[in-house]
Tab-separated table of C-alpha atoms and ligand atoms in Angstrom:
chain	number	residue	atom	x	y	z
A	1	MET	CA	-48.033	135.113	40.411
A	2	THR	CA	-51.461	133.498	40.738
A	3	ILE	CA	-53.607	133.553	37.603
A	4	PRO	CA	-57.181	134.515	38.367
A	5	TYR	CA	-59.572	132.513	36.305
A	6	PRO	CA	-61.636	134.867	34.131
A	7	ALA	CA	-65.063	134.231	33.198
A	8	ILE	CA	-65.614	131.683	30.557
A	9	GLN	CA	-65.966	133.230	27.110
A	10	PRO	CA	-66.758	130.578	24.563
A	11	THR	CA	-65.287	131.025	21.098
A	12	PRO	CA	-67.908	130.977	18.462
A	13	ALA	CA	-67.041	127.455	17.497
A	14	ILE	CA	-67.127	125.882	20.853
A	15	ALA	CA	-70.523	126.051	22.641
A	16	ALA	CA	-70.511	127.124	26.310
A	17	VAL	CA	-71.527	124.424	28.622
A	18	SER	CA	-72.420	124.477	32.417
A	19	PRO	CA	-70.392	122.300	34.629
A	20	PRO	CA	-72.744	119.635	36.074
A	21	SER	CA	-71.588	120.601	39.706
A	22	GLY	CA	-73.116	123.999	39.269
A	23	ALA	CA	-69.703	125.498	39.851
A	24	PRO	CA	-68.907	128.464	37.751
A	25	ARG	CA	-66.062	126.640	35.976
A	26	PRO	CA	-65.415	122.867	35.903
A	27	ARG	CA	-64.154	121.337	38.944
A	28	VAL	CA	-61.061	119.065	37.989
A	29	THR	CA	-59.731	115.698	39.310
A	30	PHE	CA	-56.535	113.971	38.393
A	31	LEU	CA	-56.528	110.282	39.072
A	32	GLY	CA	-52.866	109.165	39.698
A	33	THR	CA	-50.435	111.501	41.358
A	34	GLY	CA	-47.114	110.399	39.641
A	35	TYR	CA	-45.010	112.776	37.729
A	36	LEU	CA	-47.872	113.469	35.318
A	37	GLY	CA	-50.894	113.649	37.724
A	38	ALA	CA	-49.145	115.571	40.414
A	39	THR	CA	-47.770	118.043	38.130
A	40	TYR	CA	-51.097	118.590	36.358
A	41	ALA	CA	-53.084	118.957	39.582
A	42	ILE	CA	-50.797	121.450	41.084
A	43	CYS	CA	-50.451	123.580	37.873
A	44	TYR	CA	-54.269	123.478	37.286
A	45	ALA	CA	-54.727	124.860	40.772
A	46	GLU	CA	-52.293	127.640	39.826
A	47	LEU	CA	-54.361	128.330	36.765
A	48	GLY	CA	-57.414	128.979	39.169
A	49	TYR	CA	-59.296	125.859	38.981
A	50	GLU	CA	-60.565	123.830	41.963
A	51	VAL	CA	-58.666	120.578	41.961
A	52	LEU	CA	-58.573	117.363	43.643
A	53	GLY	CA	-55.836	114.729	43.173
A	54	PHE	CA	-56.457	111.118	43.811
A	55	ASP	CA	-54.300	108.285	44.403
A	56	VAL	CA	-54.396	104.863	46.001
A	57	ASP	CA	-51.019	105.303	47.562
A	58	ALA	CA	-51.731	106.789	51.058
A	59	ASP	CA	-48.248	108.036	51.821
A	60	LYS	CA	-47.936	110.063	48.472
A	61	ILE	CA	-51.337	111.585	49.301
A	62	ALA	CA	-50.263	112.468	52.863
A	63	MET	CA	-47.034	114.014	51.572
A	64	LEU	CA	-48.799	116.013	48.969
A	65	ASN	CA	-51.416	117.405	51.601
A	66	ALA	CA	-48.495	118.269	53.820
A	67	GLY	CA	-47.031	120.399	50.969
A	68	GLN	CA	-44.156	117.950	49.855
A	69	VAL	CA	-43.820	116.999	46.407
A	70	PRO	CA	-42.782	113.393	46.087
A	71	ILE	CA	-40.801	113.880	42.924
A	72	HIS	CA	-38.026	116.278	42.017
A	73	GLU	CA	-39.443	118.787	39.567
A	74	PRO	CA	-38.149	122.271	39.318
A	75	GLY	CA	-40.754	124.776	40.529
A	76	LEU	CA	-43.367	122.424	41.708
A	77	ASP	CA	-42.826	122.685	45.529
A	78	GLU	CA	-43.526	126.342	45.624
A	79	LEU	CA	-46.621	126.055	43.384
A	80	LEU	CA	-48.004	123.088	45.633
A	81	LYS	CA	-47.553	125.194	48.916
A	82	ARG	CA	-49.173	128.188	47.397
A	83	ASN	CA	-52.222	126.528	46.064
A	84	LEU	CA	-52.651	124.362	49.132
A	85	ALA	CA	-52.728	127.518	51.270
A	86	ALA	CA	-55.185	129.076	48.773
A	87	GLY	CA	-57.547	126.321	49.330
A	88	ARG	CA	-57.844	125.271	45.786
A	89	LEU	CA	-55.922	122.237	45.862
A	90	ARG	CA	-56.230	119.039	48.014
A	91	PHE	CA	-55.411	115.271	47.603
A	92	SER	CA	-57.394	112.296	48.629
A	93	THR	CA	-57.462	108.589	48.658
A	94	ASP	CA	-61.204	108.464	48.814
A	95	ILE	CA	-62.620	107.587	45.188
A	96	ALA	CA	-66.361	108.396	46.232
A	97	GLU	CA	-65.209	111.982	47.153
A	98	THR	CA	-63.254	112.327	44.043
A	99	ALA	CA	-66.192	111.105	41.988
A	100	GLU	CA	-68.609	113.622	43.796
A	101	PHE	CA	-66.083	116.549	43.434
A	102	GLY	CA	-65.284	116.523	39.676
A	103	ASP	CA	-67.018	117.711	36.544
A	104	VAL	CA	-63.928	116.723	34.450
A	105	HIS	CA	-61.864	113.703	35.779
A	106	PHE	CA	-58.450	113.282	33.994
A	107	ILE	CA	-56.942	109.803	34.106
A	108	CYS	CA	-53.150	110.160	34.739
A	109	VAL	CA	-52.156	106.680	35.897
A	110	GLY	CA	-49.142	104.819	34.562
A	111	THR	CA	-49.268	102.504	31.542
A	112	PRO	CA	-45.921	100.816	31.824
A	113	GLN	CA	-44.511	98.058	29.650
A	114	ARG	CA	-46.416	94.785	30.131
A	115	ALA	CA	-44.137	92.210	31.866
A	116	GLY	CA	-42.925	89.592	29.385
A	117	GLY	CA	-44.098	91.459	26.324
A	118	MET	CA	-43.755	94.848	24.288
A	119	GLY	CA	-47.409	96.055	24.756
A	120	ALA	CA	-48.573	98.453	27.325
A	121	ASP	CA	-50.022	97.239	30.645
A	122	LEU	CA	-53.592	98.792	31.004
A	123	SER	CA	-54.350	97.414	34.342
A	124	TYR	CA	-54.034	100.760	36.258
A	125	VAL	CA	-56.293	102.615	33.558
A	126	GLU	CA	-58.930	99.866	34.046
A	127	ALA	CA	-58.765	99.884	37.761
A	128	SER	CA	-58.977	103.749	38.081
A	129	VAL	CA	-61.869	104.144	35.409
A	130	THR	CA	-63.742	101.376	36.875
A	131	SER	CA	-63.713	102.483	40.476
A	132	LEU	CA	-64.375	106.026	39.436
A	133	ALA	CA	-67.373	104.980	37.284
A	134	GLN	CA	-68.795	102.955	39.997
A	135	HIS	CA	-68.811	105.878	42.262
A	136	LEU	CA	-70.337	108.639	39.875
A	137	THR	CA	-73.646	109.991	40.796
A	138	ARG	CA	-74.037	112.691	38.107
A	139	LYS	CA	-72.851	113.562	34.606
A	140	SER	CA	-69.201	114.200	34.184
A	141	LEU	CA	-66.490	113.823	31.691
A	142	ILE	CA	-63.626	111.327	32.074
A	143	VAL	CA	-60.565	112.284	30.174
A	144	GLY	CA	-57.730	110.186	29.363
A	145	LYS	CA	-54.178	111.610	29.586
A	146	SER	CA	-52.116	108.470	30.141
A	147	THR	CA	-50.144	107.285	26.933
A	148	VAL	CA	-52.109	104.446	25.639
A	149	PRO	CA	-52.468	102.087	22.680
A	150	VAL	CA	-55.033	103.319	19.985
A	151	GLY	CA	-58.326	101.943	20.636
A	152	THR	CA	-58.001	102.449	24.534
A	153	ALA	CA	-60.541	105.381	24.474
A	154	GLU	CA	-63.241	103.283	22.932
A	155	TRP	CA	-62.626	100.554	25.544
A	156	VAL	CA	-62.767	103.067	28.355
A	157	GLU	CA	-66.171	104.178	27.012
A	158	GLN	CA	-67.326	100.637	27.234
A	159	LEU	CA	-66.091	100.227	30.818
A	160	VAL	CA	-67.777	103.467	31.779
A	161	GLY	CA	-71.123	102.341	30.268
A	162	LYS	CA	-70.705	98.964	32.119
A	163	HIS	CA	-69.872	100.468	35.504
A	164	THR	CA	-71.873	103.737	35.663
A	165	PRO	CA	-75.064	103.417	37.668
A	166	GLY	CA	-78.235	104.189	35.882
A	167	ASP	CA	-78.214	106.795	32.768
A	168	LEU	CA	-76.010	109.495	34.072
A	169	GLY	CA	-74.702	110.351	30.596
A	170	VAL	CA	-71.063	110.114	31.626
A	171	GLU	CA	-68.856	110.894	28.499
A	172	VAL	CA	-65.308	109.957	27.673
A	173	ALA	CA	-62.736	112.073	25.919
A	174	TRP	CA	-58.904	111.907	25.196
A	175	SER	CA	-56.303	114.515	25.564
A	176	PRO	CA	-52.733	113.450	25.477
A	177	GLU	CA	-49.998	115.430	27.423
A	178	PHE	CA	-46.546	116.221	26.220
A	179	LEU	CA	-44.830	117.421	29.259
A	180	GLN	CA	-41.163	116.753	29.603
A	181	GLU	CA	-39.664	115.954	33.070
A	182	GLY	CA	-37.563	118.839	34.252
A	183	PHE	CA	-39.653	121.506	32.361
A	184	ALA	CA	-42.923	120.072	33.360
A	185	VAL	CA	-44.437	123.017	35.220
A	186	ASP	CA	-43.864	125.166	31.981
A	187	ASP	CA	-45.146	122.542	29.708
A	188	VAL	CA	-48.461	122.354	31.678
A	189	LEU	CA	-48.903	126.043	32.022
A	190	ARG	CA	-47.667	126.873	28.598
A	191	PRO	CA	-48.084	123.862	26.334
A	192	ASN	CA	-47.126	124.199	22.721
A	193	ARG	CA	-50.439	122.683	21.653
A	194	ILE	CA	-53.619	121.031	23.160
A	195	VAL	CA	-55.089	117.997	21.551
A	196	VAL	CA	-58.498	116.879	22.319
A	197	GLY	CA	-60.292	113.640	20.968
A	198	VAL	CA	-64.164	113.968	21.397
A	199	LYS	CA	-67.320	112.528	20.259
A	200	SER	CA	-69.852	115.216	21.282
A	201	GLU	CA	-70.354	118.996	21.521
A	202	TRP	CA	-70.717	118.687	25.200
A	203	ALA	CA	-67.394	117.011	25.610
A	204	ASN	CA	-65.696	119.625	23.421
A	205	GLY	CA	-67.299	122.374	25.326
A	206	MET	CA	-66.414	120.928	28.817
A	207	LEU	CA	-62.756	120.197	27.829
A	208	TYR	CA	-62.557	123.821	26.291
A	209	ALA	CA	-63.780	125.045	29.758
A	210	ALA	CA	-61.375	122.789	31.529
A	211	HIS	CA	-58.436	124.205	29.430
A	212	LYS	CA	-59.594	127.853	29.415
A	213	GLY	CA	-57.040	128.743	32.150
A	214	VAL	CA	-54.171	127.756	29.745
A	215	PHE	CA	-55.668	129.783	26.859
A	216	ASP	CA	-56.322	132.847	28.970
A	217	LEU	CA	-52.779	132.605	30.407
A	218	ALA	CA	-51.313	132.534	26.809
A	219	ALA	CA	-53.468	135.585	25.895
A	220	THR	CA	-52.106	137.541	28.831
A	221	GLU	CA	-48.557	136.797	27.584
A	222	ASP	CA	-49.418	137.464	24.002
A	223	ARG	CA	-49.120	133.967	22.902
A	224	GLU	CA	-51.511	131.498	21.320
A	225	VAL	CA	-51.917	127.820	22.158
A	226	PRO	CA	-53.090	125.876	19.140
A	227	LEU	CA	-56.123	123.612	19.798
A	228	VAL	CA	-56.418	120.477	17.656
A	229	VAL	CA	-60.024	118.904	18.128
A	230	THR	CA	-60.228	115.291	16.570
A	231	ASP	CA	-61.477	111.930	17.063
A	232	PHE	CA	-60.499	109.358	19.697
A	233	ALA	CA	-58.035	107.365	17.542
A	234	THR	CA	-56.192	110.377	16.213
A	235	ALA	CA	-55.672	111.871	19.611
A	236	GLU	CA	-54.387	108.680	20.960
A	237	LEU	CA	-51.965	108.411	18.010
A	238	VAL	CA	-50.682	111.968	18.148
A	239	LYS	CA	-49.048	111.149	21.520
A	240	VAL	CA	-47.177	107.931	20.533
A	241	ALA	CA	-46.401	109.446	17.083
A	242	ALA	CA	-44.789	112.376	18.663
A	243	ASN	CA	-42.657	110.214	20.911
A	244	ALA	CA	-41.897	107.829	18.175
A	245	PHE	CA	-40.569	110.768	16.106
A	246	LEU	CA	-38.396	112.219	18.990
A	247	ALA	CA	-36.986	108.682	19.581
A	248	THR	CA	-36.223	108.171	16.013
A	249	LYS	CA	-34.532	111.749	15.848
A	250	ILE	CA	-32.262	110.682	18.894
A	251	SER	CA	-31.480	107.373	17.256
A	252	PHE	CA	-30.906	108.930	13.844
A	253	ILE	CA	-28.076	111.138	15.466
A	254	ASN	CA	-26.720	108.116	17.418
A	255	ALA	CA	-26.526	106.150	14.169
A	256	MET	CA	-24.547	108.952	12.702
A	257	ALA	CA	-22.371	108.663	15.757
A	258	GLU	CA	-21.584	105.141	14.863
A	259	VAL	CA	-20.667	105.841	11.412
A	260	CYS	CA	-18.361	108.752	12.687
A	261	GLU	CA	-16.868	106.339	15.151
A	262	ALA	CA	-15.920	104.055	12.186
A	263	SER	CA	-14.773	107.035	9.991
A	264	GLY	CA	-13.132	109.438	12.266
A	265	GLY	CA	-16.000	112.125	11.911
A	266	ASP	CA	-17.280	114.120	14.691
A	267	VAL	CA	-21.030	113.800	15.349
A	268	THR	CA	-21.337	116.967	17.484
A	269	GLN	CA	-20.103	118.946	14.484
A	270	LEU	CA	-22.199	117.048	12.071
A	271	ALA	CA	-25.345	117.601	14.251
A	272	ARG	CA	-24.789	121.390	14.474
A	273	ALA	CA	-24.393	121.581	10.764
A	274	ILE	CA	-27.291	119.558	9.730
A	275	GLY	CA	-29.406	121.357	12.501
A	276	TYR	CA	-28.888	124.711	10.915
A	277	ASP	CA	-31.321	123.547	8.182
A	278	PRO	CA	-34.758	124.661	9.552
A	279	ARG	CA	-36.219	121.537	8.056
A	280	ILE	CA	-34.167	119.399	10.262
A	281	GLY	CA	-33.764	121.705	13.358
A	282	ASN	CA	-31.101	121.396	16.124
A	283	ARG	CA	-33.143	120.138	18.782
A	284	PHE	CA	-33.061	116.508	19.982
A	285	LEU	CA	-30.014	115.832	17.959
A	286	GLN	CA	-27.705	115.446	20.987
A	287	ALA	CA	-25.754	112.163	20.398
A	288	GLY	CA	-24.601	110.180	23.310
A	289	LEU	CA	-25.953	107.435	25.527
A	290	GLY	CA	-29.505	107.493	24.050
A	291	PHE	CA	-32.912	107.809	25.359
A	292	GLY	CA	-34.247	106.382	28.454
A	293	GLY	CA	-37.052	107.218	30.973
A	294	ALA	CA	-40.541	106.030	31.540
A	295	CYS	CA	-41.792	107.184	28.088
A	296	LEU	CA	-39.687	106.926	24.924
A	297	PRO	CA	-38.487	103.392	25.353
A	298	LYS	CA	-41.705	101.801	26.345
A	299	ASP	CA	-43.857	103.902	23.953
A	300	ILE	CA	-41.863	102.820	20.944
A	301	ARG	CA	-42.366	99.139	21.955
A	302	ALA	CA	-46.049	99.469	22.741
A	303	PHE	CA	-46.626	101.211	19.587
A	304	GLN	CA	-45.049	98.516	17.575
A	305	ALA	CA	-46.980	95.948	19.433
A	306	ARG	CA	-50.333	97.650	18.910
A	307	ALA	CA	-49.593	98.123	15.213
A	308	GLN	CA	-48.798	94.572	14.833
A	309	GLU	CA	-52.281	93.705	16.424
A	310	LEU	CA	-53.863	96.057	13.880
A	311	GLY	CA	-51.995	94.485	10.782
A	312	ALA	CA	-49.967	97.425	10.261
A	313	GLY	CA	-46.641	96.162	11.830
A	314	GLU	CA	-44.611	96.782	8.872
A	315	ALA	CA	-45.034	100.437	9.055
A	316	LEU	CA	-43.350	100.584	12.338
A	317	ARG	CA	-40.670	98.091	11.696
A	318	PHE	CA	-38.166	101.028	11.736
A	319	LEU	CA	-38.939	101.504	15.476
A	320	HIS	CA	-37.237	98.110	16.111
A	321	GLU	CA	-34.151	99.594	14.545
A	322	VAL	CA	-34.608	102.788	16.617
A	323	ASP	CA	-34.523	100.675	19.919
A	324	LEU	CA	-31.565	98.766	18.739
A	325	ILE	CA	-29.462	101.748	17.997
A	326	ASN	CA	-30.494	103.250	21.333
A	327	LEU	CA	-29.450	100.059	23.211
A	328	ARG	CA	-26.118	99.817	21.403
A	329	ARG	CA	-25.096	103.161	23.007
A	330	ARG	CA	-24.840	101.473	26.235
A	331	THR	CA	-22.278	98.779	25.128
A	332	ARG	CA	-20.280	101.544	23.379
A	333	VAL	CA	-19.622	103.079	26.779
A	334	LEU	CA	-18.280	99.725	27.938
A	335	GLN	CA	-15.995	99.443	24.809
A	336	LEU	CA	-14.631	102.951	25.408
A	337	ALA	CA	-14.011	102.071	29.151
A	338	ALA	CA	-12.189	98.867	28.124
A	339	ASP	CA	-10.142	100.824	25.614
A	340	LEU	CA	-9.139	103.419	28.165
A	341	LEU	CA	-8.405	100.998	30.765
A	342	GLY	CA	-6.651	98.524	28.297
A	343	ARG	CA	-9.000	95.708	28.878
A	344	ARG	CA	-9.651	93.013	26.275
A	345	SER	CA	-13.165	91.969	25.384
A	346	GLY	CA	-13.950	88.187	25.574
A	347	PRO	CA	-16.988	86.652	24.380
A	348	ALA	CA	-18.860	87.919	27.483
A	349	GLY	CA	-17.637	91.601	26.834
A	350	PRO	CA	-14.785	93.362	28.781
A	351	ASP	CA	-13.545	92.224	32.150
A	352	PHE	CA	-13.065	95.188	34.650
A	353	SER	CA	-12.123	93.097	37.802
A	354	GLY	CA	-9.680	95.099	39.977
A	355	THR	CA	-10.799	98.569	38.687
A	356	ARG	CA	-12.658	101.369	40.499
A	357	ILE	CA	-14.886	103.335	38.208
A	358	ALA	CA	-16.829	106.514	39.092
A	359	VAL	CA	-20.257	106.872	37.380
A	360	LEU	CA	-21.516	110.514	37.383
A	361	GLY	CA	-25.227	110.488	36.943
A	362	ALA	CA	-27.890	107.927	37.491
A	363	THR	CA	-31.005	109.697	36.308
A	364	PHE	CA	-32.193	109.258	32.666
A	365	LYS	CA	-31.589	112.978	32.066
A	366	PRO	CA	-30.819	116.064	34.384
A	367	ASN	CA	-33.213	117.930	36.549
A	368	THR	CA	-35.248	114.921	37.573
A	369	ASP	CA	-34.920	112.287	40.246
A	370	ASP	CA	-36.292	109.611	37.692
A	371	VAL	CA	-34.192	106.636	37.186
A	372	ARG	CA	-36.747	104.464	35.277
A	373	ASP	CA	-34.944	102.879	32.093
A	374	ALA	CA	-32.121	105.259	32.812
A	375	PRO	CA	-29.127	104.578	30.360
A	376	ALA	CA	-26.733	105.946	33.065
A	377	LEU	CA	-27.900	103.448	35.809
A	378	ALA	CA	-27.935	100.634	33.154
A	379	VAL	CA	-24.322	101.200	32.274
A	380	ALA	CA	-23.373	101.483	35.932
A	381	ALA	CA	-24.958	98.033	36.553
A	382	LEU	CA	-23.329	96.542	33.329
A	383	LEU	CA	-19.792	97.902	34.706
A	384	GLN	CA	-20.342	96.340	37.975
A	385	LYS	CA	-21.465	93.115	36.430
A	386	ALA	CA	-18.260	93.100	34.455
A	387	GLY	CA	-16.158	93.191	37.588
A	388	ALA	CA	-15.587	96.928	38.409
A	389	ASP	CA	-16.064	98.499	41.654
A	390	VAL	CA	-18.586	101.275	40.657
A	391	HIS	CA	-19.253	104.328	42.727
A	392	VAL	CA	-22.136	106.448	41.587
A	393	TYR	CA	-23.068	110.041	42.453
A	394	ASP	CA	-26.201	111.718	41.197
A	395	PRO	CA	-27.567	115.085	42.411
A	396	GLN	CA	-31.106	114.036	42.758
A	397	GLY	CA	-31.551	110.451	41.788
A	398	THR	CA	-29.477	108.595	44.398
A	399	GLU	CA	-32.389	107.368	46.473
A	400	ASN	CA	-34.428	106.052	43.557
A	401	ALA	CA	-31.209	104.493	42.053
A	402	ARG	CA	-30.150	102.727	45.319
A	403	ARG	CA	-33.827	101.170	45.389
A	404	ALA	CA	-33.525	100.118	41.747
A	405	VAL	CA	-29.784	98.911	41.861
A	406	PRO	CA	-28.942	98.335	45.539
A	407	GLU	CA	-25.659	96.482	44.700
A	408	LEU	CA	-23.809	99.700	43.456
A	409	THR	CA	-21.989	101.991	45.928
A	410	TYR	CA	-23.553	105.421	46.007
A	411	GLU	CA	-21.675	108.443	47.191
A	412	SER	CA	-22.666	111.912	48.413
A	413	GLY	CA	-20.771	113.996	46.134
A	414	ILE	CA	-18.598	114.214	42.954
A	415	ASN	CA	-15.353	114.281	44.853
A	416	GLU	CA	-16.219	111.196	47.041
A	417	ALA	CA	-17.315	109.248	43.783
A	418	VAL	CA	-14.155	110.104	41.811
A	419	THR	CA	-11.527	109.633	44.643
A	420	GLY	CA	-9.200	106.788	43.719
A	421	ALA	CA	-11.073	106.125	40.404
A	422	ASP	CA	-9.286	104.646	37.627
A	423	LEU	CA	-11.782	105.914	35.243
A	424	VAL	CA	-14.644	108.435	35.527
A	425	CYS	CA	-17.836	108.022	33.349
A	426	VAL	CA	-19.975	111.164	32.998
A	427	LEU	CA	-23.451	109.507	32.004
A	428	THR	CA	-25.864	112.216	32.812
A	429	GLU	CA	-25.350	115.887	31.805
A	430	TRP	CA	-26.209	117.525	35.074
A	431	ALA	CA	-24.782	121.027	35.230
A	432	ASP	CA	-22.529	120.226	38.220
A	433	PHE	CA	-20.649	117.674	35.950
A	434	ARG	CA	-20.636	119.859	32.971
A	435	ASN	CA	-19.166	122.745	35.215
A	436	ALA	CA	-16.738	120.394	37.234
A	437	ASP	CA	-13.021	121.447	37.380
A	438	PRO	CA	-10.926	118.821	35.491
A	439	VAL	CA	-7.861	120.027	37.257
A	440	ALA	CA	-9.230	119.658	40.762
A	441	LEU	CA	-10.954	116.269	39.900
A	442	GLY	CA	-7.542	115.168	38.399
A	443	GLU	CA	-5.921	115.471	41.960
A	444	LEU	CA	-8.355	112.924	43.338
A	445	VAL	CA	-8.430	110.217	40.779
A	446	ALA	CA	-5.995	107.264	40.391
A	447	GLY	CA	-6.038	107.508	36.689
A	448	ARG	CA	-7.077	110.617	34.429
A	449	LYS	CA	-9.261	108.782	32.071
A	450	VAL	CA	-12.886	110.008	31.234
A	451	VAL	CA	-15.620	108.640	29.282
A	452	ASP	CA	-18.197	111.600	28.385
A	453	GLY	CA	-21.316	109.607	27.738
A	454	ARG	CA	-23.312	112.694	26.843
A	455	ASN	CA	-20.787	114.809	25.046
A	456	CYS	CA	-21.339	117.426	27.565
A	457	LEU	CA	-17.870	118.161	28.729
A	458	ASP	CA	-15.420	120.590	27.181
A	459	SER	CA	-13.018	118.040	25.694
A	460	ALA	CA	-10.275	120.587	25.256
A	461	LEU	CA	-10.318	121.720	28.889
A	462	TRP	CA	-10.259	118.118	30.125
A	463	THR	CA	-7.414	117.167	27.742
A	464	GLN	CA	-5.410	120.175	28.638
A	465	ALA	CA	-5.802	119.035	32.459
A	466	GLY	CA	-4.057	115.816	31.497
A	467	TRP	CA	-7.180	113.589	31.073
A	468	GLU	CA	-7.551	110.986	28.388
A	469	TYR	CA	-10.944	111.840	27.036
A	470	ARG	CA	-13.441	109.687	24.985
A	471	GLY	CA	-16.834	111.156	23.739
A	472	MET	CA	-19.467	109.337	21.888
A	473	GLY	CA	-19.205	109.578	18.107
A	474	ARG	CA	-16.214	111.747	18.476
A	475	PRO	CA	-12.626	111.165	17.234
B	501	LIG	C1	-40.769	112.729	26.604
B	501	LIG	C2	-41.282	113.608	25.603
B	501	LIG	O1	-40.205	114.546	25.193
B	501	LIG	C3	-42.519	114.371	26.067
B	501	LIG	O2	-42.933	115.305	25.194
B	501	LIG	C4	-43.616	113.561	26.494
B	501	LIG	O3	-44.622	114.084	27.107
B	501	LIG	C5	-42.920	112.469	27.562
B	501	LIG	O4	-41.923	111.728	27.005
B	501	LIG	C6	-44.124	111.635	27.819
B	501	LIG	O5	-44.462	110.698	27.108
B	501	LIG	O6	-44.705	111.682	28.915
B	501	LIG	P1	-39.327	112.777	28.926
B	501	LIG	O7	-39.372	111.306	28.989
B	501	LIG	O8	-39.402	113.566	30.066
B	501	LIG	O9	-40.316	113.361	27.714
B	501	LIG	O10	-37.818	113.151	28.345
B	501	LIG	P2	-37.109	113.654	27.172
B	501	LIG	O11	-36.607	115.082	27.291
B	501	LIG	O12	-37.865	113.336	25.846
B	501	LIG	O13	-35.902	112.780	26.991
B	501	LIG	C7	-35.838	111.249	26.791
B	501	LIG	C8	-34.484	110.832	26.690
B	501	LIG	O14	-33.814	111.026	25.574
B	501	LIG	C9	-33.474	111.186	27.810
B	501	LIG	O15	-32.814	110.095	28.324
B	501	LIG	C10	-32.488	112.244	27.187
B	501	LIG	O16	-31.356	112.195	27.731
B	501	LIG	C11	-32.429	111.586	25.784
B	501	LIG	N1	-32.241	112.677	24.843
B	501	LIG	C12	-32.862	113.637	24.495
B	501	LIG	C13	-30.930	112.330	24.054
B	501	LIG	O17	-30.189	111.398	24.141
B	501	LIG	N2	-30.713	113.166	22.942
B	501	LIG	C14	-31.434	114.283	22.836
B	501	LIG	O18	-31.050	115.081	21.680
B	501	LIG	C15	-32.636	114.499	23.472
């Protein structure tokens, strides 16, 4: 269904503003067409906006213009094709064209962990804002979406002031995003909140107009999307605080898993039982191999680094523990593997020479092809380093995994990966793995031993099929 964009009807609290391009509703651009920018560009076209996506990567832009999504994200393919065909969406490597087109420019470039440090690398933000600012010829709004250290919006404002020709009155705002890979389309079209950090009524009005499609869709579905209008610093902090909270929740339950391992408890039942308390809630309490991806791990580190710079390092010291608990889960899989294979651990950890191990899963979670800081791939590499012959299968992540860790053997299916294996490690909870038949797989392996790194298998079923089963934080 294509959602027509209704006429702007400002709420009494937010003044109506006219897009500087003269278009009836703001034309929007997204700078950076990675997981974030590509998804936003496509979904905003679906909401009825005229959209231009910009990237310096010509191959990516060519793919997008040809109707191919460069990432695996459920639902995105169809929306891309439909909106290209409707003429509302296009992609370009031309920054002058991008500057000319947009009323609202969203900065969606990556902010990876700085090489050799914990802080965020802002070089892509700097490059995209600088080149955009240098090409602007009329008033517009530059909105940061990338996850950044608090204080970045003020710095971006200074950059814009330095590089904008003449007195165009270009303004800056910050509006963090909360999309989760695998659910990104719905998270953009139906967000659970919108947060904007603004300094002027004009910026507030322009951002409201640039989000009106989201509010209107919600109204047609009898929902409301809460809007939080705040200052720059709070808007920037909301994002890292949310990710820090989620990471803490995961590490909390993984810490409980460690205590269960020491005491004979079962963390899956413990999580269920505490999750019934609505003050705690049952989401993000899945104990296992811990969190990975391009966001939570680097965000909690950058948050600590920034707090330290601000003299508030002590307030976030617990995030260091959150990180350590998370990383300990990876070595726990090696311990369980050594235990099942009867390998003793020396000072350098267990030695798996002469064993063949099947690793099912390479991505940091299911329904994505993203292997950035993926616990599954990290464990596969550790097993290989410890001497095992590791055969990996992932339904979507193989190409990215092969590029990141070429020394592993990649297989084309579950059966190929497990054939002849002395041990199977399930490290990403893809539905294909959860629903795999342990009886059939038992016929292919050399040894029926399984580590369930995500507590996603039916342990009773696997045990009945003759498998020695080890979960995370379970007896
Ligand atoms: C995360 C946040 O959830 C998004 O709200 C945020 O917008 C995004 O980062 C971002 O900063 O851009 P994402 O990285 O896609 O989203 O992944 P999550 O669904 O949060 O999962 C992160 C990791 O935690 C995965 O490796 C997952 O397997 C793990 N996890 C999650 C657990 O180990 N246990 C759980 O209970 C939940």
